[in-house]
Amino acid sequence: MTTSSTSIRTAVAGATGYAGAELTTILRRHPHAEVVAEYSSESFSVDALASSHAEVVFLATPNEVSAEIAPKILGLGMKVVDLSGAFRLRQAGLYPKWYGFAHEHPELLDEAAYGLTEWCNGELKKARLVANPGCYPTSILLALRPVAFLIDREQPVIIDAKSGVSGAGKKADVSYSFAELFGNFKAYGVGSHRHEPEIRQGLHLGEKATLVFVPHLLPTVRGILSTMHVGFTHSVNDEEIAEMYAKAYANAPFVKILEPGRLPELKDVVNTPRCDIGWRLLQGGRRAVIVSVIDNLLKGAASQAVQNFNRMYGFPETEGLQ
Ligand SMILES: NC(=O)c1ccc[n+]([C@@H]2O[C@H](COP(=O)([O-])OP(=O)(O)OC[C@H]3O[C@@H](n4cnc5c(N)ncnc54)[C@H](OP(=O)(O)O)[C@@H]3O)[C@@H](O)[C@H]2O)c1
């Protein structure tokens, strides 16, 4: 049982990265978390972690690193919230194609709770391992799930998504340099971005339905704006759509649904733990353009990880985040 004086011993691996630094900042001001250890690549070892006696370990590390160390950390009896993609996909067979490595622990893919917080029920309370969703999938699944049953799977689901450069982490790669990005805007990873199978999985699209996912790199530091084009099986009106969103997010403090016809902007959510969603109906309500925005480092990574932590331990979902 948690009380007002409960404090959970937490550790952060990857604390010197973009997502890990945000996470550590939030955990340090969280009334029920004590940050007992923070690691960079150089200071991390499983032995060091063992001696920290952390109860829960956040991994803000590259995919391959999380895939390797999470099973060892679970073996120490610690819980894991992994911000990477190492445990997000249910099918181990997808990892070589989309992530470039073979998954050694398919049993953990079955076990991991997919932490799209607003769509979790009791599973976070019981979880030993939480797979925090990807940043693009967070923005897309929160917007499409409430209307998913309306989507006509015979028509392509087209998603045009734009992310600030921090989405790629602190890379020393020329394509992420100031000279390449400033005053520029480009698509990348079309048909090969590793978030594509996660989006397909999260929408239960199956193998056949067409998903077109086009990520873009915005010449800004943080924020994701996803524009989704969907056809519906029958006509709907604004009131019906508004009701579906209101029902889905009645108890979701970090999802804001805009009035019909209003579309959200990046500046509404940057530096906040929120996802804002708006839509416009087209063709007499047979189609919609839905737009969602998040801060990739917060709702797309660190603040969602803390929402999941709050749910795991029975703290109010907003604890440490307001
Ligand atoms: N950036 C985002 O918007 C975002 C959103 C959602 C999820 N994620 C995921 O979160 C994870 C971290 O992303 P990021 O953008 O914060 O990356 P990043 O800025 O590149 O940071 C990576 C972190 O991992 C550490 N690290 C690297 N190799 C390691 C190793 N072998 N052992 C232990 N630690 C190691 C790095 O330490 P050093 O400082 O010593 O190099 C650094 O602290 C990734 O899996 C990413 O996919 C990122």
Tab-separated table of C-alpha atoms and ligand atoms in Angstrom:
chain	number	residue	atom	x	y	z
A	1	MET	CA	0.000	0.000	0.000
A	2	THR	CA	1.256	3.506	-0.778
A	3	THR	CA	0.931	6.351	1.701
A	4	SER	CA	1.777	10.054	1.498
A	5	SER	CA	5.267	9.276	2.843
A	6	THR	CA	6.007	6.380	0.450
A	7	SER	CA	9.202	6.908	-1.517
A	8	ILE	CA	10.313	4.514	-4.249
A	9	ARG	CA	14.023	4.011	-4.933
A	10	THR	CA	14.536	4.685	-8.641
A	11	ALA	CA	17.555	4.502	-10.942
A	12	VAL	CA	17.979	5.906	-14.456
A	13	ALA	CA	20.255	4.326	-17.044
A	14	GLY	CA	20.904	6.719	-19.936
A	15	ALA	CA	20.481	9.736	-17.648
A	16	THR	CA	22.879	11.770	-19.812
A	17	GLY	CA	20.711	11.395	-22.941
A	18	TYR	CA	17.901	13.701	-24.054
A	19	ALA	CA	15.067	11.528	-22.762
A	20	GLY	CA	16.947	10.376	-19.649
A	21	ALA	CA	17.816	13.943	-18.613
A	22	GLU	CA	14.133	14.974	-18.804
A	23	LEU	CA	13.154	11.887	-16.867
A	24	THR	CA	15.705	12.461	-14.127
A	25	THR	CA	14.530	16.068	-13.726
A	26	ILE	CA	10.932	14.917	-13.280
A	27	LEU	CA	11.850	12.102	-10.876
A	28	ARG	CA	13.958	14.436	-8.731
A	29	ARG	CA	10.953	16.654	-8.051
A	30	HIS	CA	8.526	13.726	-7.693
A	31	PRO	CA	7.215	13.545	-4.112
A	32	HIS	CA	7.276	9.724	-4.099
A	33	ALA	CA	10.517	8.991	-5.953
A	34	GLU	CA	14.080	9.017	-4.754
A	35	VAL	CA	16.702	8.954	-7.511
A	36	VAL	CA	19.348	6.674	-6.007
A	37	ALA	CA	21.473	6.219	-9.137
A	38	GLU	CA	22.003	7.859	-12.543
A	39	TYR	CA	24.206	6.352	-15.216
A	40	SER	CA	25.841	7.368	-18.478
A	41	SER	CA	27.301	4.750	-20.835
A	42	GLU	CA	30.593	4.965	-18.985
A	43	SER	CA	29.291	4.669	-15.424
A	44	PHE	CA	26.696	1.931	-16.077
A	45	SER	CA	27.133	-1.700	-15.082
A	46	VAL	CA	24.655	-4.271	-13.848
A	47	ASP	CA	26.817	-4.744	-10.732
A	48	ALA	CA	26.715	-1.008	-9.960
A	49	LEU	CA	22.966	-1.078	-10.414
A	50	ALA	CA	22.641	-4.079	-8.090
A	51	SER	CA	24.415	-2.181	-5.330
A	52	SER	CA	22.078	0.818	-5.716
A	53	HIS	CA	19.193	-1.281	-4.326
A	54	ALA	CA	16.791	0.506	-6.657
A	55	GLU	CA	13.277	-0.836	-6.775
A	56	VAL	CA	12.549	0.351	-10.295
A	57	VAL	CA	14.991	1.118	-13.103
A	58	PHE	CA	14.204	3.391	-16.022
A	59	LEU	CA	16.120	2.572	-19.183
A	60	ALA	CA	16.600	5.592	-21.458
A	61	THR	CA	19.186	3.648	-23.438
A	62	PRO	CA	19.507	2.562	-27.093
A	63	ASN	CA	17.299	-0.345	-28.223
A	64	GLU	CA	20.064	-2.969	-28.305
A	65	VAL	CA	21.326	-1.908	-24.875
A	66	SER	CA	17.870	-2.167	-23.286
A	67	ALA	CA	17.322	-5.555	-24.957
A	68	GLU	CA	20.518	-6.828	-23.377
A	69	ILE	CA	20.330	-5.341	-19.878
A	70	ALA	CA	16.595	-5.453	-19.064
A	71	PRO	CA	16.516	-9.260	-18.551
A	72	LYS	CA	19.531	-9.012	-16.204
A	73	ILE	CA	17.904	-6.215	-14.206
A	74	LEU	CA	14.671	-8.178	-13.908
A	75	GLY	CA	16.864	-11.033	-12.682
A	76	LEU	CA	17.971	-8.785	-9.795
A	77	GLY	CA	14.326	-8.525	-8.759
A	78	MET	CA	14.015	-4.896	-9.906
A	79	LYS	CA	11.186	-3.563	-12.061
A	80	VAL	CA	11.996	-2.003	-15.435
A	81	VAL	CA	10.387	0.840	-17.370
A	82	ASP	CA	12.077	0.799	-20.759
A	83	LEU	CA	11.878	3.905	-22.943
A	84	SER	CA	13.400	2.150	-25.959
A	85	GLY	CA	11.670	-0.046	-28.522
A	86	ALA	CA	13.258	-3.265	-27.251
A	87	PHE	CA	10.049	-4.672	-25.722
A	88	ARG	CA	7.280	-2.877	-27.606
A	89	LEU	CA	6.563	-5.349	-30.391
A	90	ARG	CA	4.734	-8.564	-29.562
A	91	GLN	CA	6.331	-10.572	-32.379
A	92	ALA	CA	10.030	-11.336	-31.929
A	93	GLY	CA	10.260	-12.079	-35.673
A	94	LEU	CA	9.779	-8.371	-36.470
A	95	TYR	CA	12.975	-7.283	-34.689
A	96	PRO	CA	15.600	-8.247	-37.297
A	97	LYS	CA	13.806	-6.350	-40.083
A	98	TRP	CA	12.766	-3.230	-38.158
A	99	TYR	CA	15.396	-2.989	-35.410
A	100	GLY	CA	18.340	-4.771	-36.966
A	101	PHE	CA	18.842	-7.350	-34.208
A	102	ALA	CA	17.375	-10.733	-33.294
A	103	HIS	CA	15.372	-10.644	-30.063
A	104	GLU	CA	16.784	-13.029	-27.471
A	105	HIS	CA	13.851	-12.899	-25.047
A	106	PRO	CA	10.521	-13.433	-26.808
A	107	GLU	CA	8.967	-14.444	-23.468
A	108	LEU	CA	9.505	-10.879	-22.237
A	109	LEU	CA	7.651	-9.527	-25.290
A	110	ASP	CA	4.637	-11.520	-24.108
A	111	GLU	CA	5.065	-10.278	-20.586
A	112	ALA	CA	5.796	-6.560	-21.156
A	113	ALA	CA	2.965	-4.128	-20.507
A	114	TYR	CA	2.697	-1.655	-23.408
A	115	GLY	CA	2.566	1.601	-21.501
A	116	LEU	CA	0.306	3.853	-23.530
A	117	THR	CA	-0.981	4.991	-20.180
A	118	GLU	CA	-4.457	6.154	-21.142
A	119	TRP	CA	-5.184	2.746	-22.686
A	120	CYS	CA	-3.863	0.655	-19.800
A	121	ASN	CA	-6.194	-0.821	-17.234
A	122	GLY	CA	-4.866	-2.917	-14.372
A	123	GLU	CA	-1.774	-4.244	-16.159
A	124	LEU	CA	0.639	-1.543	-14.980
A	125	LYS	CA	-0.020	-2.362	-11.327
A	126	LYS	CA	1.146	-5.933	-11.874
A	127	ALA	CA	3.928	-5.210	-14.369
A	128	ARG	CA	7.589	-6.102	-13.836
A	129	LEU	CA	8.451	-4.744	-17.271
A	130	VAL	CA	6.824	-1.747	-18.958
A	131	ALA	CA	7.538	-0.936	-22.606
A	132	ASN	CA	7.081	2.811	-22.865
A	133	PRO	CA	5.620	3.594	-26.318
A	134	GLY	CA	7.530	5.338	-29.097
A	135	CYS	CA	7.067	9.066	-29.565
A	136	TYR	CA	5.355	8.922	-32.981
A	137	PRO	CA	3.127	5.976	-31.936
A	138	THR	CA	2.053	7.880	-28.794
A	139	SER	CA	0.849	10.848	-30.831
A	140	ILE	CA	-0.839	8.611	-33.419
A	141	LEU	CA	-2.426	5.929	-31.237
A	142	LEU	CA	-3.909	8.429	-28.783
A	143	ALA	CA	-5.569	10.193	-31.731
A	144	LEU	CA	-6.754	7.157	-33.707
A	145	ARG	CA	-7.713	4.570	-31.088
A	146	PRO	CA	-11.004	6.220	-30.048
A	147	VAL	CA	-12.213	6.179	-33.689
A	148	ALA	CA	-10.413	2.983	-34.794
A	149	PHE	CA	-13.586	0.906	-35.107
A	150	LEU	CA	-14.924	3.460	-37.643
A	151	ILE	CA	-11.891	3.301	-39.906
A	152	ASP	CA	-12.471	1.676	-43.300
A	153	ARG	CA	-9.578	-0.788	-43.613
A	154	GLU	CA	-10.087	-1.021	-47.376
A	155	GLN	CA	-8.721	2.528	-47.654
A	156	PRO	CA	-5.152	3.417	-46.718
A	157	VAL	CA	-4.506	4.992	-43.341
A	158	ILE	CA	-2.098	7.801	-44.196
A	159	ILE	CA	-0.003	9.403	-41.502
A	160	ASP	CA	2.196	12.377	-42.110
A	161	ALA	CA	4.183	13.037	-38.962
A	162	LYS	CA	6.776	15.700	-38.188
A	163	SER	CA	9.259	15.596	-35.348
A	164	GLY	CA	11.766	17.995	-33.856
A	165	VAL	CA	15.386	16.870	-34.035
A	166	SER	CA	15.688	15.786	-30.375
A	167	GLY	CA	13.616	12.738	-31.410
A	168	ALA	CA	16.815	11.231	-32.766
A	169	GLY	CA	18.774	11.598	-29.520
A	170	LYS	CA	22.181	13.272	-29.279
A	171	LYS	CA	23.731	11.978	-32.456
A	172	ALA	CA	27.031	13.187	-33.879
A	173	ASP	CA	25.815	12.569	-37.419
A	174	VAL	CA	26.206	15.146	-40.154
A	175	SER	CA	22.569	14.841	-41.238
A	176	TYR	CA	21.573	16.175	-37.806
A	177	SER	CA	23.981	19.109	-37.889
A	178	PHE	CA	22.787	22.725	-37.758
A	179	ALA	CA	23.882	23.431	-41.328
A	180	GLU	CA	21.850	20.498	-42.653
A	181	LEU	CA	18.711	21.241	-40.621
A	182	PHE	CA	18.384	25.016	-40.331
A	183	GLY	CA	15.981	26.380	-42.965
A	184	ASN	CA	15.334	22.844	-44.186
A	185	PHE	CA	12.493	20.304	-43.926
A	186	LYS	CA	12.542	16.725	-45.130
A	187	ALA	CA	10.857	13.333	-45.086
A	188	TYR	CA	12.856	10.316	-43.966
A	189	GLY	CA	12.476	6.615	-43.176
A	190	VAL	CA	9.493	6.116	-45.515
A	191	GLY	CA	8.538	2.429	-45.354
A	192	SER	CA	11.398	1.624	-42.999
A	193	HIS	CA	10.835	3.610	-39.785
A	194	ARG	CA	10.812	1.280	-36.767
A	195	HIS	CA	7.701	2.911	-35.355
A	196	GLU	CA	5.646	1.616	-38.296
A	197	PRO	CA	5.060	-1.933	-36.953
A	198	GLU	CA	4.301	-0.460	-33.517
A	199	ILE	CA	1.589	1.759	-35.020
A	200	ARG	CA	0.179	-1.170	-37.009
A	201	GLN	CA	0.176	-3.329	-33.871
A	202	GLY	CA	-1.442	-0.584	-31.773
A	203	LEU	CA	-4.261	-0.059	-34.274
A	204	HIS	CA	-4.789	-3.815	-34.798
A	205	LEU	CA	-4.489	-3.173	-38.519
A	206	GLY	CA	-3.464	-6.730	-39.381
A	207	GLU	CA	-1.109	-7.555	-42.238
A	208	LYS	CA	-3.306	-6.488	-45.138
A	209	ALA	CA	-4.606	-2.996	-44.391
A	210	THR	CA	-2.463	-0.293	-45.989
A	211	LEU	CA	-0.602	1.978	-43.599
A	212	VAL	CA	1.420	4.814	-45.097
A	213	PHE	CA	3.636	6.374	-42.438
A	214	VAL	CA	5.789	9.305	-43.509
A	215	PRO	CA	7.981	10.805	-40.781
A	216	HIS	CA	9.550	14.226	-41.330
A	217	LEU	CA	12.348	16.081	-39.603
A	218	LEU	CA	11.348	19.567	-38.459
A	219	PRO	CA	14.050	22.207	-38.034
A	220	THR	CA	13.092	22.642	-34.388
A	221	VAL	CA	14.318	20.947	-31.211
A	222	ARG	CA	11.236	19.359	-29.701
A	223	GLY	CA	7.650	18.439	-30.522
A	224	ILE	CA	5.741	16.097	-32.830
A	225	LEU	CA	2.770	17.017	-34.994
A	226	SER	CA	1.021	14.043	-36.623
A	227	THR	CA	-1.545	14.536	-39.388
A	228	MET	CA	-3.707	11.463	-39.985
A	229	HIS	CA	-5.917	10.933	-43.044
A	230	VAL	CA	-8.597	8.265	-42.568
A	231	GLY	CA	-11.730	7.080	-44.392
A	232	PHE	CA	-14.718	5.854	-42.358
A	233	THR	CA	-17.087	2.969	-43.050
A	234	HIS	CA	-20.062	5.353	-42.761
A	235	SER	CA	-20.759	9.062	-42.350
A	236	VAL	CA	-20.356	10.590	-38.940
A	237	ASN	CA	-20.839	14.117	-37.605
A	238	ASP	CA	-18.748	16.270	-35.282
A	239	GLU	CA	-20.933	15.541	-32.259
A	240	GLU	CA	-20.446	11.797	-32.656
A	241	ILE	CA	-16.694	12.115	-32.974
A	242	ALA	CA	-16.555	14.520	-30.022
A	243	GLU	CA	-18.496	12.005	-27.940
A	244	MET	CA	-16.099	9.171	-28.825
A	245	TYR	CA	-13.108	11.217	-27.723
A	246	ALA	CA	-14.866	12.479	-24.600
A	247	LYS	CA	-15.705	8.910	-23.611
A	248	ALA	CA	-12.195	7.607	-24.277
A	249	TYR	CA	-10.477	10.386	-22.340
A	250	ALA	CA	-12.977	11.271	-19.604
A	251	ASN	CA	-10.361	10.409	-16.949
A	252	ALA	CA	-7.216	11.371	-18.829
A	253	PRO	CA	-5.608	14.463	-17.283
A	254	PHE	CA	-2.996	14.763	-20.040
A	255	VAL	CA	-5.153	14.421	-23.152
A	256	LYS	CA	-6.920	17.537	-24.348
A	257	ILE	CA	-9.568	17.278	-27.059
A	258	LEU	CA	-10.161	20.510	-28.953
A	259	GLU	CA	-13.553	21.782	-30.067
A	260	PRO	CA	-14.731	20.411	-33.435
A	261	GLY	CA	-12.881	22.066	-36.304
A	262	ARG	CA	-9.994	23.402	-34.195
A	263	LEU	CA	-6.570	21.930	-34.844
A	264	PRO	CA	-3.720	21.840	-32.323
A	265	GLU	CA	-0.294	23.417	-32.785
A	266	LEU	CA	3.140	22.395	-31.579
A	267	LYS	CA	3.542	25.397	-29.285
A	268	ASP	CA	0.420	24.304	-27.355
A	269	VAL	CA	2.250	21.274	-25.938
A	270	VAL	CA	6.014	21.779	-26.105
A	271	ASN	CA	7.388	21.532	-22.533
A	272	THR	CA	4.123	19.992	-21.295
A	273	PRO	CA	3.187	16.340	-20.570
A	274	ARG	CA	0.025	16.694	-22.740
A	275	CYS	CA	-1.279	15.368	-26.022
A	276	ASP	CA	-3.729	17.711	-27.793
A	277	ILE	CA	-6.016	16.346	-30.506
A	278	GLY	CA	-8.293	18.008	-33.081
A	279	TRP	CA	-10.043	16.970	-36.305
A	280	ARG	CA	-11.866	18.186	-39.418
A	281	LEU	CA	-14.484	16.036	-41.137
A	282	LEU	CA	-14.448	15.932	-44.938
A	283	GLN	CA	-16.723	14.507	-47.643
A	284	GLY	CA	-19.890	14.694	-45.566
A	285	GLY	CA	-18.279	12.897	-42.629
A	286	ARG	CA	-16.898	9.943	-44.663
A	287	ARG	CA	-13.322	11.071	-44.117
A	288	ALA	CA	-11.389	12.916	-41.447
A	289	VAL	CA	-8.116	14.703	-41.034
A	290	ILE	CA	-7.033	14.275	-37.433
A	291	VAL	CA	-4.119	16.210	-35.971
A	292	SER	CA	-2.332	15.508	-32.706
A	293	VAL	CA	0.635	17.140	-30.996
A	294	ILE	CA	2.959	16.083	-28.178
A	295	ASP	CA	6.358	16.971	-26.804
A	296	ASN	CA	8.432	13.966	-27.944
A	297	LEU	CA	10.683	14.118	-24.887
A	298	LEU	CA	7.757	14.331	-22.429
A	299	LYS	CA	4.497	12.618	-23.442
A	300	GLY	CA	6.560	10.822	-26.097
A	301	ALA	CA	9.101	9.590	-23.537
A	302	ALA	CA	9.845	10.885	-19.997
A	303	SER	CA	6.500	12.146	-18.677
A	304	GLN	CA	4.671	9.107	-20.026
A	305	ALA	CA	7.240	6.910	-18.241
A	306	VAL	CA	6.412	8.757	-15.010
A	307	GLN	CA	2.650	8.415	-15.663
A	308	ASN	CA	3.309	4.672	-15.921
A	309	PHE	CA	5.410	4.711	-12.745
A	310	ASN	CA	2.540	6.482	-10.948
A	311	ARG	CA	0.079	3.841	-12.106
A	312	MET	CA	2.457	0.989	-11.167
A	313	TYR	CA	2.639	2.204	-7.593
A	314	GLY	CA	-0.890	3.552	-7.218
A	315	PHE	CA	0.083	7.240	-7.040
A	316	PRO	CA	-2.185	9.840	-8.644
A	317	GLU	CA	-1.432	9.856	-12.383
A	318	THR	CA	-0.454	13.526	-12.325
A	319	GLU	CA	2.059	13.168	-9.448
A	320	GLY	CA	5.346	14.913	-10.276
A	321	LEU	CA	3.993	16.123	-13.609
A	322	GLN	CA	2.060	19.294	-12.819
B	1	LIG	N1	14.499	11.307	-28.016
B	1	LIG	C1	13.220	11.026	-28.007
B	1	LIG	O1	12.365	11.859	-28.354
B	1	LIG	C2	12.749	9.674	-27.572
B	1	LIG	C3	11.376	9.461	-27.439
B	1	LIG	C4	10.916	8.203	-27.052
B	1	LIG	C5	11.812	7.194	-26.813
B	1	LIG	N2	13.136	7.410	-26.976
B	1	LIG	C6	14.051	6.284	-26.731
B	1	LIG	O2	14.715	6.525	-25.502
B	1	LIG	C7	16.055	6.002	-25.571
B	1	LIG	C8	17.030	7.135	-25.301
B	1	LIG	O3	16.840	8.101	-26.319
B	1	LIG	P1	17.583	9.504	-26.336
B	1	LIG	O4	16.991	10.239	-27.454
B	1	LIG	O5	17.583	10.092	-24.965
B	1	LIG	O6	19.070	9.022	-26.734
B	1	LIG	P2	20.464	9.745	-26.460
B	1	LIG	O7	20.278	11.203	-26.287
B	1	LIG	O8	21.373	9.268	-27.533
B	1	LIG	O9	20.945	9.114	-25.070
B	1	LIG	C9	21.302	7.761	-24.930
B	1	LIG	C10	21.677	7.480	-23.488
B	1	LIG	O10	22.018	6.106	-23.360
B	1	LIG	C11	23.347	6.008	-22.812
B	1	LIG	N3	24.011	4.826	-23.366
B	1	LIG	C12	24.439	4.630	-24.637
B	1	LIG	N4	25.027	3.405	-24.765
B	1	LIG	C13	24.974	2.831	-23.530
B	1	LIG	C14	25.434	1.586	-23.000
B	1	LIG	N5	26.052	0.682	-23.774
B	1	LIG	N6	25.230	1.334	-21.673
B	1	LIG	C15	24.612	2.225	-20.878
B	1	LIG	N7	24.154	3.433	-21.313
B	1	LIG	C16	24.334	3.721	-22.637
B	1	LIG	C17	24.025	7.305	-23.238
B	1	LIG	O11	25.145	7.582	-22.407
B	1	LIG	P3	26.326	8.605	-22.871
B	1	LIG	O12	25.840	9.988	-22.529
B	1	LIG	O13	27.485	8.205	-22.041
B	1	LIG	O14	26.517	8.403	-24.337
B	1	LIG	C18	22.884	8.288	-23.021
B	1	LIG	O15	22.745	8.602	-21.653
B	1	LIG	C19	16.213	5.397	-26.972
B	1	LIG	O16	15.957	4.018	-26.926
B	1	LIG	C20	15.132	6.114	-27.769
B	1	LIG	O17	14.676	5.340	-28.864
B	1	LIG	C21	13.640	8.637	-27.332
